[in-house]
Coordinates of C-alpha atoms and ligand atoms in Angstrom, one line a residue:
X1 CA 9.4 -70.6 -36.1
X2 CA 10.8 -73.9 -37.4
X3 CA 10.5 -77.1 -35.4
X4 CA 14.1 -78.2 -34.8
X5 CA 14.7 -81.4 -36.7
X6 CA 16.5 -82.7 -33.7
X7 CA 13.2 -82.7 -31.8
X8 CA 11.4 -84.6 -34.5
X9 CA 14.2 -87.0 -34.8
X10 CA 14.3 -87.8 -31.1
X11 CA 13.0 -91.3 -31.4
X12 CA 12.8 -93.9 -34.0
X13 CA 11.0 -97.2 -34.1
X14 CA 12.6 -100.5 -35.0
X15 CA 10.4 -103.6 -35.7
X16 CA 12.1 -106.9 -35.2
X17 CA 10.4 -109.8 -37.0
X18 CA 11.8 -113.1 -35.8
X19 CA 10.1 -116.3 -34.6
X20 CA 12.8 -116.7 -31.9
X21 CA 12.0 -114.4 -28.9
X22 CA 15.6 -114.8 -27.9
X23 CA 16.8 -112.9 -31.0
X24 CA 14.3 -110.1 -30.4
X25 CA 15.6 -109.9 -26.9
X26 CA 19.2 -109.9 -28.1
X27 CA 18.4 -107.0 -30.5
X28 CA 16.7 -105.1 -27.7
X29 CA 19.8 -105.5 -25.5
X30 CA 22.2 -104.5 -28.2
X31 CA 20.3 -101.3 -29.0
X32 CA 19.9 -100.3 -25.4
X33 CA 22.9 -98.1 -25.9
X34 CA 20.9 -95.9 -28.3
X35 CA 18.3 -94.2 -26.1
X36 CA 16.5 -93.0 -29.3
X37 CA 15.7 -96.5 -30.5
X38 CA 12.3 -98.0 -29.6
X39 CA 12.3 -101.7 -30.2
X40 CA 9.1 -103.6 -31.0
X41 CA 9.1 -107.4 -31.4
X42 CA 6.9 -109.5 -33.6
X43 CA 7.4 -113.3 -33.5
X44 CA 4.6 -114.3 -35.9
X45 CA 5.3 -113.9 -39.6
X46 CA 1.5 -113.8 -40.3
X47 CA 1.1 -110.7 -38.1
X48 CA 4.3 -109.0 -39.4
X49 CA 2.8 -106.9 -42.2
X50 CA -0.1 -105.6 -40.1
X51 CA 2.2 -104.7 -37.3
X52 CA 4.5 -102.9 -39.7
X53 CA 1.7 -100.9 -41.3
X54 CA 0.4 -99.9 -37.8
X55 CA 3.8 -98.9 -36.6
X56 CA 5.4 -97.5 -39.7
X57 CA 8.9 -98.1 -38.2
X58 CA 12.0 -96.4 -39.4
X59 CA 13.7 -99.8 -39.6
X60 CA 12.4 -103.3 -40.0
X61 CA 14.8 -106.1 -39.0
X62 CA 13.5 -109.2 -40.8
X63 CA 14.5 -112.8 -40.2
X64 CA 14.5 -115.0 -43.2
X65 CA 13.7 -118.5 -42.0
X66 CA 10.3 -118.5 -40.3
X67 CA 7.4 -120.9 -40.1
X68 CA 4.3 -120.0 -42.2
X69 CA 5.8 -117.3 -44.4
X70 CA 9.1 -117.0 -46.2
X71 CA 11.0 -113.9 -44.9
X72 CA 11.9 -112.9 -48.4
X73 CA 8.2 -112.8 -49.4
X74 CA 7.7 -110.5 -46.4
X75 CA 10.4 -108.2 -47.6
X76 CA 8.6 -108.0 -50.9
X77 CA 5.2 -107.3 -49.2
X78 CA 6.7 -104.4 -47.2
X79 CA 8.2 -102.9 -50.4
X80 CA 4.8 -103.1 -52.1
X81 CA 3.1 -101.3 -49.2
X82 CA 2.9 -97.5 -49.9
X83 CA 2.7 -96.6 -46.2
X84 CA 6.1 -98.2 -45.7
X85 CA 7.8 -96.4 -48.4
X86 CA 10.1 -94.6 -45.9
X87 CA 10.9 -97.6 -43.8
X88 CA 14.3 -99.2 -44.3
X89 CA 14.1 -103.0 -44.6
X90 CA 17.1 -104.9 -43.2
X91 CA 17.4 -108.6 -43.4
X92 CA 18.8 -110.2 -40.3
X93 CA 19.7 -113.8 -41.0
X94 CA 22.0 -116.6 -39.9
X95 CA 22.4 -117.6 -43.6
X96 CA 25.7 -116.6 -45.3
X97 CA 24.6 -117.9 -48.8
X98 CA 25.5 -115.2 -51.4
X99 CA 22.5 -116.1 -53.5
X100 CA 20.1 -115.5 -50.5
X101 CA 21.9 -112.1 -50.0
X102 CA 21.5 -111.2 -53.6
X103 CA 17.8 -112.2 -53.5
X104 CA 17.3 -110.0 -50.4
X105 CA 18.7 -106.9 -52.1
X106 CA 16.8 -107.7 -55.3
X107 CA 13.5 -107.6 -53.4
X108 CA 14.3 -104.2 -51.9
X109 CA 16.2 -104.9 -48.7
X110 CA 18.5 -102.0 -47.8
X111 CA 21.0 -104.1 -46.0
X112 CA 21.8 -107.7 -45.0
X113 CA 23.1 -108.3 -41.5
X114 CA 24.3 -111.7 -40.4
X115 CA 23.0 -112.2 -36.9
X116 CA 24.4 -110.9 -34.7
X117 CA 27.4 -108.7 -35.3
X118 CA 29.3 -106.9 -32.6
X119 CA 27.2 -104.4 -30.7
X120 CA 28.9 -101.2 -32.0
X121 CA 28.7 -102.3 -35.6
X122 CA 25.1 -103.4 -35.2
X123 CA 24.1 -100.1 -33.6
X124 CA 25.9 -98.0 -36.2
X125 CA 24.2 -99.9 -39.0
X126 CA 20.7 -99.6 -37.5
X127 CA 21.3 -95.9 -36.9
X128 CA 22.4 -95.4 -40.4
X129 CA 19.2 -97.0 -41.7
X130 CA 17.1 -95.0 -39.3
X131 CA 18.6 -91.8 -40.7
X132 CA 18.1 -92.9 -44.3
X133 CA 14.4 -93.5 -43.4
X134 CA 14.1 -90.0 -42.0
X135 CA 15.7 -88.4 -45.1
X136 CA 13.3 -90.3 -47.2
X137 CA 10.3 -89.1 -45.1
X138 CA 11.4 -85.5 -45.4
X139 CA 11.9 -85.8 -49.1
X140 CA 8.4 -87.3 -49.6
X141 CA 6.8 -84.6 -47.4
X142 CA 8.4 -81.9 -49.5
X143 CA 7.2 -83.5 -52.7
X144 CA 3.6 -83.8 -51.4
X145 CA 3.5 -80.2 -50.2
X146 CA 4.8 -78.8 -53.5
X147 CA 2.4 -80.9 -55.5
X148 CA -0.6 -79.7 -53.5
X149 CA 0.5 -76.1 -53.6
X150 CA 1.1 -76.3 -57.4
X151 CA -2.4 -77.7 -57.8
X152 CA -4.0 -74.9 -55.8
X153 CA -2.0 -72.3 -57.8
X154 CA -3.2 -73.8 -61.1
X155 CA -6.9 -73.7 -59.8
X156 CA -6.6 -70.0 -58.9
X157 CA -5.1 -69.2 -62.2
X158 CA -7.9 -70.9 -64.1
X159 CA -10.6 -69.1 -62.1
X160 CA -8.8 -65.8 -62.8
X161 CA -8.8 -66.4 -66.5
X162 CA -12.5 -67.4 -66.6
X163 CA -13.8 -64.6 -64.5
X164 CA -12.1 -61.7 -66.3
X165 CA -12.1 -63.1 -69.8
X166 CA -13.4 -59.9 -71.3
X167 CA -10.3 -57.8 -70.8
X168 CA -8.1 -59.9 -73.1
X169 CA -4.8 -58.2 -73.2
X170 CA -4.5 -57.4 -69.5
X171 CA -5.7 -60.9 -68.7
X172 CA -3.1 -62.4 -70.9
X173 CA -0.5 -60.3 -69.1
X174 CA -1.7 -61.4 -65.7
X175 CA -1.9 -65.0 -66.8
X176 CA 1.6 -64.9 -68.1
X177 CA 2.8 -63.5 -64.7
X178 CA 0.6 -66.0 -63.0
X179 CA 2.0 -69.1 -64.8
X180 CA 5.4 -67.7 -64.3
X181 CA 4.7 -67.7 -60.6
X182 CA 3.8 -71.4 -60.7
X183 CA 7.4 -72.3 -61.5
X184 CA 9.1 -70.1 -59.0
X185 CA 9.8 -71.6 -55.6
X186 CA 12.1 -69.0 -54.0
X187 CA 10.3 -66.4 -52.0
X188 CA 12.4 -63.4 -52.9
X189 CA 12.4 -64.1 -56.6
X190 CA 8.7 -64.7 -56.4
X191 CA 8.0 -61.3 -54.7
X192 CA 10.2 -59.5 -57.2
X193 CA 8.3 -61.0 -60.1
X194 CA 4.9 -60.2 -58.5
X195 CA 5.8 -56.6 -57.9
X196 CA 7.3 -56.0 -61.3
X197 CA 4.2 -57.5 -62.9
X198 CA 1.8 -55.4 -60.8
X199 CA 3.7 -52.2 -61.3
X200 CA 4.1 -52.5 -65.0
X201 CA 0.5 -53.7 -65.4
X202 CA -1.0 -50.7 -63.5
X203 CA 1.6 -48.1 -64.7
X204 CA 2.7 -47.4 -61.2
X205 CA 6.1 -45.8 -60.8
X206 CA 6.8 -47.3 -57.3
X207 CA 5.6 -50.1 -55.1
X208 CA 6.4 -52.5 -52.3
X209 CA 5.3 -55.8 -50.9
X210 CA 5.0 -56.0 -47.1
X211 CA 5.0 -59.5 -45.5
X212 CA 3.2 -60.1 -42.2
X213 CA 5.4 -61.4 -39.4
X214 CA 3.6 -61.6 -36.1
X215 CA 1.8 -58.3 -35.6
X216 CA 4.2 -56.4 -37.8
X217 CA 4.7 -56.0 -41.5
X218 CA 8.1 -56.2 -43.0
X219 CA 8.9 -54.4 -46.3
X220 CA 10.2 -57.3 -48.3
X221 CA 10.6 -56.2 -51.8
X222 CA 10.5 -52.7 -53.3
X223 CA 10.0 -51.4 -56.9
X224 CA 11.3 -48.2 -58.2
X225 CA 13.0 -46.9 -61.3
X226 CA 11.6 -49.7 -63.3
X227 CA 13.0 -52.6 -61.3
X228 CA 12.3 -54.5 -58.1
X229 CA 14.8 -55.5 -55.5
X230 CA 15.0 -57.0 -52.0
X231 CA 14.6 -54.5 -49.1
X232 CA 17.5 -54.0 -46.7
X233 CA 17.1 -56.1 -43.6
X234 CA 17.2 -52.9 -41.6
X235 CA 14.1 -51.5 -43.3
X236 CA 11.6 -50.1 -40.9
X237 CA 8.6 -52.4 -40.0
X238 CA 5.0 -51.2 -39.7
X239 CA 2.6 -52.4 -37.0
X240 CA -0.8 -53.8 -37.8
X241 CA -3.6 -51.2 -37.5
X242 CA -1.6 -48.3 -36.1
X243 CA -3.0 -45.5 -38.2
X244 CA -0.8 -46.0 -41.2
X245 CA -1.9 -47.0 -44.7
X246 CA -0.2 -50.3 -44.7
X247 CA -1.1 -51.1 -41.1
X248 CA -4.7 -50.3 -41.6
X249 CA -5.1 -52.3 -44.8
X250 CA -3.5 -55.3 -43.1
X251 CA -5.7 -54.9 -40.0
X252 CA -9.0 -54.4 -41.9
X253 CA -8.3 -56.7 -44.8
X254 CA -9.8 -54.1 -47.1
X255 CA -8.1 -52.3 -50.0
X256 CA -7.4 -48.6 -49.8
X257 CA -7.2 -46.5 -52.9
X258 CA -6.5 -42.7 -52.9
X259 CA -6.5 -40.9 -56.2
X260 CA -5.4 -37.5 -54.9
X261 CA -3.4 -37.6 -51.7
X262 CA -4.1 -34.5 -49.6
X263 CA -1.0 -32.4 -49.1
X264 CA -1.6 -32.4 -45.4
X265 CA -1.2 -36.2 -45.1
X266 CA 1.8 -36.8 -43.1
X267 CA 4.6 -39.2 -44.0
X268 CA 4.0 -41.0 -40.8
X269 CA 0.4 -41.8 -41.8
X270 CA 1.6 -43.1 -45.1
X271 CA 4.5 -44.9 -43.5
X272 CA 5.1 -47.1 -46.5
X273 CA 8.8 -47.6 -47.0
X274 CA 11.9 -45.3 -47.0
X275 CA 12.4 -46.1 -50.6
X276 CA 8.9 -45.2 -51.7
X277 CA 8.0 -41.6 -52.5
X278 CA 7.3 -39.7 -49.2
X279 CA 4.4 -37.8 -50.8
X280 CA 2.8 -39.9 -53.6
X281 CA 0.1 -38.3 -55.7
X282 CA -2.0 -41.5 -55.7
X283 CA -1.7 -45.0 -54.2
X284 CA -3.4 -48.3 -54.1
X285 CA -2.9 -50.6 -51.1
X286 CA -4.2 -54.2 -51.4
X287 CA -4.4 -56.9 -48.7
X288 CA -2.7 -60.1 -49.7
X289 CA -5.0 -62.5 -48.0
X290 CA -6.2 -66.1 -47.9
X291 CA -9.7 -66.0 -46.5
X292 CA -9.5 -63.8 -43.4
X293 CA -5.8 -64.4 -42.9
X294 CA -3.7 -61.4 -44.1
X295 CA -0.3 -62.5 -45.3
X296 CA 0.9 -59.1 -46.4
X297 CA 0.1 -55.9 -48.3
X298 CA 0.8 -54.9 -51.8
X299 CA 1.3 -51.1 -52.3
X300 CA 1.5 -49.3 -55.6
X301 CA 2.2 -45.6 -55.9
X302 CA 1.8 -42.9 -58.5
X303 CA -0.1 -44.3 -61.4
X304 CA 1.0 -42.5 -64.6
X305 CA -2.6 -41.4 -65.1
X306 CA -3.3 -38.0 -63.4
X307 CA -6.5 -39.5 -61.9
X308 CA -4.7 -42.2 -60.1
X309 CA -5.5 -45.9 -60.4
X310 CA -8.7 -46.9 -62.3
X311 CA -11.5 -49.0 -60.9
X312 CA -10.7 -51.5 -63.5
X313 CA -7.1 -51.6 -62.5
X314 CA -8.1 -52.1 -58.9
X315 CA -10.5 -55.0 -59.7
X316 CA -7.8 -56.8 -61.7
X317 CA -5.1 -56.2 -59.1
X318 CA -7.4 -57.6 -56.4
X319 CA -7.5 -60.9 -58.3
X320 CA -3.8 -60.5 -58.7
X321 CA -3.3 -60.1 -54.9
X322 CA -5.3 -63.3 -54.4
X323 CA -3.1 -65.2 -56.8
X324 CA -0.1 -63.7 -54.9
X325 CA -1.5 -65.0 -51.6
X326 CA -1.7 -68.6 -52.8
X327 CA 1.8 -68.4 -54.4
X328 CA 3.1 -66.8 -51.2
X329 CA 1.7 -69.5 -49.1
X330 CA 3.2 -72.1 -51.4
X331 CA 6.5 -70.4 -51.3
X332 CA 6.4 -70.3 -47.5
X333 CA 5.5 -74.0 -47.3
X334 CA 8.4 -74.8 -49.7
X335 CA 10.7 -72.6 -47.8
X336 CA 9.8 -74.1 -44.5
X337 CA 10.3 -77.6 -45.9
X338 CA 13.6 -76.6 -47.4
X339 CA 14.7 -75.2 -44.1
X340 CA 13.7 -78.4 -42.4
X341 CA 15.9 -80.3 -44.8
X342 CA 18.6 -77.8 -44.2
X343 CA 18.1 -77.9 -40.4
X344 CA 18.5 -81.7 -40.5
X345 CA 22.0 -81.1 -41.8
X346 CA 23.0 -78.0 -39.9
X347 CA 21.3 -78.0 -36.5
X348 CA 23.6 -80.9 -35.5
X349 CA 26.6 -78.7 -35.9
X350 CA 26.4 -75.8 -33.4
X351 CA 29.2 -73.9 -35.2
X352 CA 27.2 -73.9 -38.4
X353 CA 23.7 -72.6 -38.7
X354 CA 21.5 -71.9 -41.7
X355 CA 23.5 -68.8 -42.0
X356 CA 26.1 -70.7 -44.0
X357 CA 23.7 -71.9 -46.6
X358 CA 21.9 -68.5 -46.9
X359 CA 25.3 -66.8 -47.4
X360 CA 26.4 -69.5 -49.9
X361 CA 23.1 -68.8 -51.8
X362 CA 23.6 -65.0 -51.7
X363 CA 27.2 -65.2 -52.9
X364 CA 26.2 -67.8 -55.6
X365 CA 23.6 -65.3 -56.9
X366 CA 26.1 -62.6 -57.3
X367 CA 28.5 -64.9 -59.1
X368 CA 25.8 -66.1 -61.4
X369 CA 24.6 -62.6 -62.3
X370 CA 28.0 -61.6 -63.4
X371 CA 28.6 -64.8 -65.2
X372 CA 25.2 -64.7 -67.1
X373 CA 26.0 -61.2 -68.5
X374 CA 29.0 -62.6 -70.5
X375 CA 27.3 -65.8 -71.5
X376 CA 24.3 -64.3 -73.3
X377 CA 21.7 -65.8 -71.0
X378 CA 18.3 -64.2 -71.6
X379 CA 16.7 -62.1 -68.9
X380 CA 13.8 -64.6 -68.6
X381 CA 16.1 -67.5 -68.3
X382 CA 18.1 -65.7 -65.6
X383 CA 15.1 -65.3 -63.3
X384 CA 14.4 -69.0 -63.4
X385 CA 18.1 -69.9 -63.1
X386 CA 18.5 -67.6 -60.2
X387 CA 15.6 -69.3 -58.4
X388 CA 16.9 -72.8 -59.1
X389 CA 20.4 -71.8 -58.1
X390 CA 19.3 -70.4 -54.7
X391 CA 17.3 -73.5 -53.9
X392 CA 20.2 -75.7 -54.9
X393 CA 22.8 -73.6 -53.0
X394 CA 20.7 -73.6 -49.9
X395 CA 20.6 -77.4 -50.0
X396 CA 24.1 -78.1 -51.2
X397 CA 25.2 -79.8 -47.9
X398 CA 21.9 -81.5 -47.1
X399 CA 23.7 -84.9 -47.5
X400 CA 25.5 -84.1 -44.3
X401 CA 22.4 -85.3 -42.5
X402 CA 23.9 -88.8 -42.9
X403 CA 27.4 -87.8 -41.6
X404 CA 28.0 -89.0 -38.0
X405 CA 28.1 -86.2 -35.4
X406 CA 31.5 -87.4 -34.2
X407 CA 32.9 -86.4 -37.6
X408 CA 31.0 -83.1 -38.2
X409 CA 31.7 -81.8 -34.7
X410 CA 35.2 -83.0 -34.4
X411 CA 37.3 -80.1 -33.2
X412 CA 40.4 -81.1 -35.1
X413 CA 41.5 -82.4 -38.5
X414 CA 39.8 -85.5 -39.9
X415 CA 41.8 -88.7 -40.4
X416 CA 41.5 -90.6 -43.7
X417 CA 38.6 -92.8 -42.7
X418 CA 36.6 -89.9 -41.3
X419 CA 37.4 -87.9 -44.4
X420 CA 36.1 -90.6 -46.8
X421 CA 32.9 -90.9 -44.6
X422 CA 32.4 -87.2 -44.7
X423 CA 32.9 -87.1 -48.5
X424 CA 29.9 -89.3 -48.9
X425 CA 27.7 -86.3 -48.2
X426 CA 27.9 -85.3 -51.9
X427 CA 26.4 -88.5 -53.2
X428 CA 24.0 -88.9 -50.4
X429 CA 22.8 -85.3 -50.9
X430 CA 22.2 -86.0 -54.6
X431 CA 20.3 -89.2 -53.7
X432 CA 17.9 -87.2 -51.5
X433 CA 16.4 -85.5 -54.5
X434 CA 15.8 -88.6 -56.7
X435 CA 12.1 -88.8 -57.5
X436 CA 11.1 -85.2 -56.7
X437 CA 9.2 -84.0 -59.7
X438 CA 10.1 -80.4 -60.3
X439 CA 12.5 -78.3 -62.2
X440 CA 14.3 -77.5 -58.9
X441 CA 15.4 -81.0 -57.9
X442 CA 17.6 -81.4 -60.9
X443 CA 19.6 -78.4 -60.0
X444 CA 19.7 -79.3 -56.3
X445 CA 20.8 -82.8 -57.1
X446 CA 23.5 -81.6 -59.4
X447 CA 24.9 -79.1 -56.9
X448 CA 24.7 -81.5 -54.0
X449 CA 26.5 -84.1 -56.1
X450 CA 29.2 -81.9 -57.7
X451 CA 30.0 -79.0 -55.4
X452 CA 33.3 -80.6 -54.3
X453 CA 34.5 -81.4 -57.8
X454 CA 37.6 -79.4 -58.8
X455 CA 38.3 -77.7 -62.1
X456 CA 41.5 -79.7 -62.5
X457 CA 39.7 -83.0 -61.9
X458 CA 41.2 -83.7 -58.4
X459 CA 37.9 -83.3 -56.6
X460 CA 35.2 -85.8 -55.4
X461 CA 33.1 -87.8 -55.7
X462 CA 33.5 -88.4 -59.4
X463 CA 36.6 -86.5 -60.4
X464 CA 34.8 -84.5 -63.0
X465 CA 36.9 -81.8 -64.6
X466 CA 36.4 -78.3 -66.2
X467 CA 33.0 -77.8 -67.9
X468 CA 32.0 -81.4 -67.2
X469 CA 31.2 -80.0 -63.8
X470 CA 27.7 -78.3 -64.1
X471 CA 27.9 -74.5 -64.0
X472 CA 25.7 -74.3 -60.8
X473 CA 28.1 -76.7 -59.0
X474 CA 31.1 -74.7 -60.1
X475 CA 29.5 -71.5 -58.8
X476 CA 28.5 -73.1 -55.4
X477 CA 32.0 -74.5 -55.1
X478 CA 33.4 -71.0 -55.1
X479 CA 30.7 -69.6 -52.8
X480 CA 31.0 -72.5 -50.4
X481 CA 34.8 -72.3 -49.9
X482 CA 34.6 -68.5 -49.8
X483 CA 32.2 -68.8 -46.9
X484 CA 33.8 -71.7 -45.2
X485 CA 37.2 -69.9 -45.1
X486 CA 35.7 -66.7 -43.7
X487 CA 33.7 -68.6 -41.0
X488 CA 34.4 -70.2 -37.7
X489 CA 34.2 -74.0 -37.8
X490 CA 34.6 -76.7 -35.2
X491 CA 38.0 -77.3 -36.7
X492 CA 39.1 -73.8 -37.7
X493 CA 39.1 -70.0 -37.0
X494 CA 37.8 -67.5 -39.6
X495 CA 40.5 -66.4 -42.0
X496 CA 41.2 -62.7 -42.8
X497 CA 40.2 -61.3 -46.2
X498 CA 43.7 -61.1 -47.8
X499 CA 44.3 -64.8 -47.0
X500 CA 41.0 -65.8 -48.5
X501 CA 41.7 -63.7 -51.7
X502 CA 45.0 -65.4 -52.0
X503 CA 43.4 -68.8 -52.2
X504 CA 41.2 -67.7 -55.1
X505 CA 44.1 -66.2 -57.0
X506 CA 46.2 -69.3 -56.5
X507 CA 43.6 -71.9 -57.0
X508 CA 42.0 -70.3 -60.1
X509 CA 42.2 -73.0 -62.8
X510 CA 43.2 -75.7 -60.2
X511 CA 40.4 -75.9 -57.6
X512 CA 38.1 -73.3 -59.2
X513 CA 36.8 -72.4 -62.6
X514 CA 39.2 -69.5 -63.4
X515 CA 36.4 -67.3 -64.8
X516 CA 34.4 -67.6 -61.6
X517 CA 37.4 -67.1 -59.3
X518 CA 38.0 -63.8 -61.2
X519 CA 34.4 -62.8 -60.9
X520 CA 34.6 -63.4 -57.1
X521 CA 37.7 -61.2 -56.8
X522 CA 36.3 -58.5 -59.0
X523 CA 33.1 -58.3 -57.0
X524 CA 34.6 -58.9 -53.5
X525 CA 32.9 -55.8 -52.0
X526 CA 29.4 -56.8 -53.0
X527 CA 30.1 -60.4 -51.9
X528 CA 31.2 -59.2 -48.5
X529 CA 28.1 -57.1 -48.1
X530 CA 25.9 -60.2 -48.8
X531 CA 27.8 -62.1 -46.2
X532 CA 27.2 -59.4 -43.7
X533 CA 23.5 -59.2 -44.6
X534 CA 23.1 -62.8 -43.6
X535 CA 25.0 -62.8 -40.4
X536 CA 24.4 -65.6 -37.9
X537 CA 21.9 -63.9 -35.6
X538 CA 19.8 -62.8 -38.6
X539 CA 19.5 -66.2 -40.1
X540 CA 19.1 -68.3 -37.0
X541 CA 15.5 -67.3 -36.9
X542 CA 14.9 -68.6 -40.4
Ligands
C2E601 P1 32.9 -76.7 -44.9 O1 33.5 -76.4 -43.5 O2 31.6 -76.0 -45.2 O3 34.0 -76.5 -46.0 C1 33.7 -76.5 -47.3 C2 34.9 -76.5 -48.2 O4 35.7 -75.3 -47.9 C3 35.9 -77.7 -47.8 O5 35.5 -78.8 -48.5 C4 37.2 -77.1 -48.4 O6 37.3 -77.2 -49.8 C5 37.1 -75.6 -48.0 N1 37.7 -75.4 -46.7 C6 37.1 -75.2 -45.5 N2 38.0 -75.0 -44.5 C7 39.2 -75.0 -45.1 C8 40.6 -74.8 -44.6 O7 40.8 -74.6 -43.4 N3 41.6 -74.8 -45.5 C9 41.3 -75.0 -46.9 N4 42.4 -75.1 -47.7 N5 40.1 -75.3 -47.4 C10 39.1 -75.2 -46.5 P2 36.0 -80.3 -47.9 O8 37.4 -80.2 -47.5 O9 35.6 -81.3 -48.9 O10 35.1 -80.4 -46.6 C11 33.7 -80.6 -46.7 C12 33.1 -80.5 -45.3 O11 33.7 -81.6 -44.5 C13 33.4 -79.3 -44.5 O12 32.5 -78.3 -44.9 C14 33.3 -79.7 -43.1 O13 32.0 -79.9 -42.7 C15 33.9 -81.1 -43.2 N6 35.4 -81.1 -42.9 C16 36.4 -81.0 -43.8 N7 37.6 -81.0 -43.2 C17 37.4 -81.1 -41.9 C18 38.2 -81.2 -40.7 O14 39.5 -81.2 -40.8 N8 37.6 -81.3 -39.5 C19 36.3 -81.4 -39.4 N9 35.7 -81.5 -38.1 N10 35.4 -81.3 -40.4 C20 36.0 -81.2 -41.7
SIN602 C1 14.0 -69.0 -49.8 O1 13.1 -68.2 -49.9 O2 14.1 -69.8 -50.8 C2 14.8 -69.2 -48.6 C3 16.0 -68.4 -48.5 C4 15.7 -66.9 -48.4 O3 14.9 -66.4 -49.1 O4 16.3 -66.2 -47.6
SIN603 C1 23.3 -86.7 -60.3 O1 24.3 -87.1 -60.9 O2 22.6 -87.4 -59.5 C2 23.0 -85.2 -60.4 C3 23.4 -84.6 -61.7 C4 24.9 -84.6 -61.9 O3 25.7 -83.9 -61.2 O4 25.3 -85.2 -62.9
FE604 FE1 29.8 -79.9 -49.0
FE605 FE1 29.1 -76.2 -47.4

């Protein structure tokens, strides 16, 4: 489903701007050891900016002393050019003057290399800047997609409010759910909120959201007994158009409303979900569609009115399903971008797939729910918190994109140099989110930055202690270590449960927030079941 980041990252372009063809040639020869680097030379300062804009290279190596144009002015011109925002500018100069170096950095150069260093150092530095450029491009793509989707969602919301302005109270309720959706990025939280809103709004006592996956529909979220929850991953799927309510609504793209279900209707024909009533009195099944593309089906069962769902309910809920479709598309876009960021960090390590981050997210959620109960966090705040926490937990290690493979994949213990290099992933991860305008990036940045801090102040990168460490980071620290200990890594075998529990008993108040360590131990059964739900084969397709 997802394009592997490794494929996208196969090649990168390097533009060498130097009036001496010899230097361009020397750079080309040095970088020959990196088959991913494509070297382009430009020996005329007057052409350099145009060449750069045309090529949008990952790295620009810029000479300082050139005829016609001062190299420092070129650095400034690159930095002022929006299409080069993701390019890393590196000054390559014979000058050792500290003032010139300072000027270069002040004008936005990412590095200053005296020409030419030993090949291995040179290659490593160019590769480092190519990776930084890729991280920046991913971050900017994520920002743009979220902005566009948020904009679409706002438009749909406004249309909804205008069109059905007459039915005040219900409209207000819909708008409230709608504007709530605009701030939710996590698919599972989003669907839960949608279903809750739709069920309460129509007085239904049960319901489900099915999501299209290929030619099947997967029950994703179910509502019963006044609350919605995520379906089991083993829940039965329904085929498009196979003579079932859900399948037919998906295939035809039209709603189906039955006010009095005939007693002879078989369970197979209804085929809704194991958790829904086998013989509902009434139901309303609505396509969740964008244009002719069906993304899913929303089913509501057993309106509390004896005559089933009203026409008015149906009309409003159709608008609601349209709103859901846009929100769903946005969530899927955000999700796919998140996974791309996650993939950048995890695909490189064959022992660690996106399973790790999904499990860390799942376990973090359990810890948070228990914690929130004893810290008087309102229900509304909890929904938003849960969403931000999931997003942040999924991205906690995204800074590893910058960690060399030789370290991440090392089968044995890291030496001191490797360990310090690896520990940079916390700060690099936090840096990846700078500039993203949403309520999610703050949490993600916080968690990426502080998930290796320790309660007693002995962690990294800043040595924060106790409640100086943001609560989300304290939670993810527990979930991350719990999952790392129970998993196979390039450098270790999975640990048995009693050995893992011992770590949390002994490290409470040292490595971990003692309250959270206790919550983990008290909820160990539930935590284990989450881990099993996101086993590797399940999550690899995410
Ligand atoms: P990770 O594998 O996801 O581990 C996350 C955290 O779980 C570690 O943070 C550490 O606090 C804990 N942890 C994992 N395995 C063990 C273990 O065998 N014993 C103990 N006591 N704790 C463990 P840390 O140490 O800051 O490491 C962060 C990341 O750095 C790790 O993520 C892994 O990707 C890498 N790493 C750490 N140590 C090594 C190593 O010895 N060899 C290799 N190849 N990578 C390592
Ligand atoms: C997401 O929806 O935020 C991705 C993780 C998941 O739902 O499994
Ligand atoms: C950051 O410092 O960049 C993120 C927030 C924090 O942990 O203070
Ligand atoms: Fe980490
Ligand atoms: Fe981790």
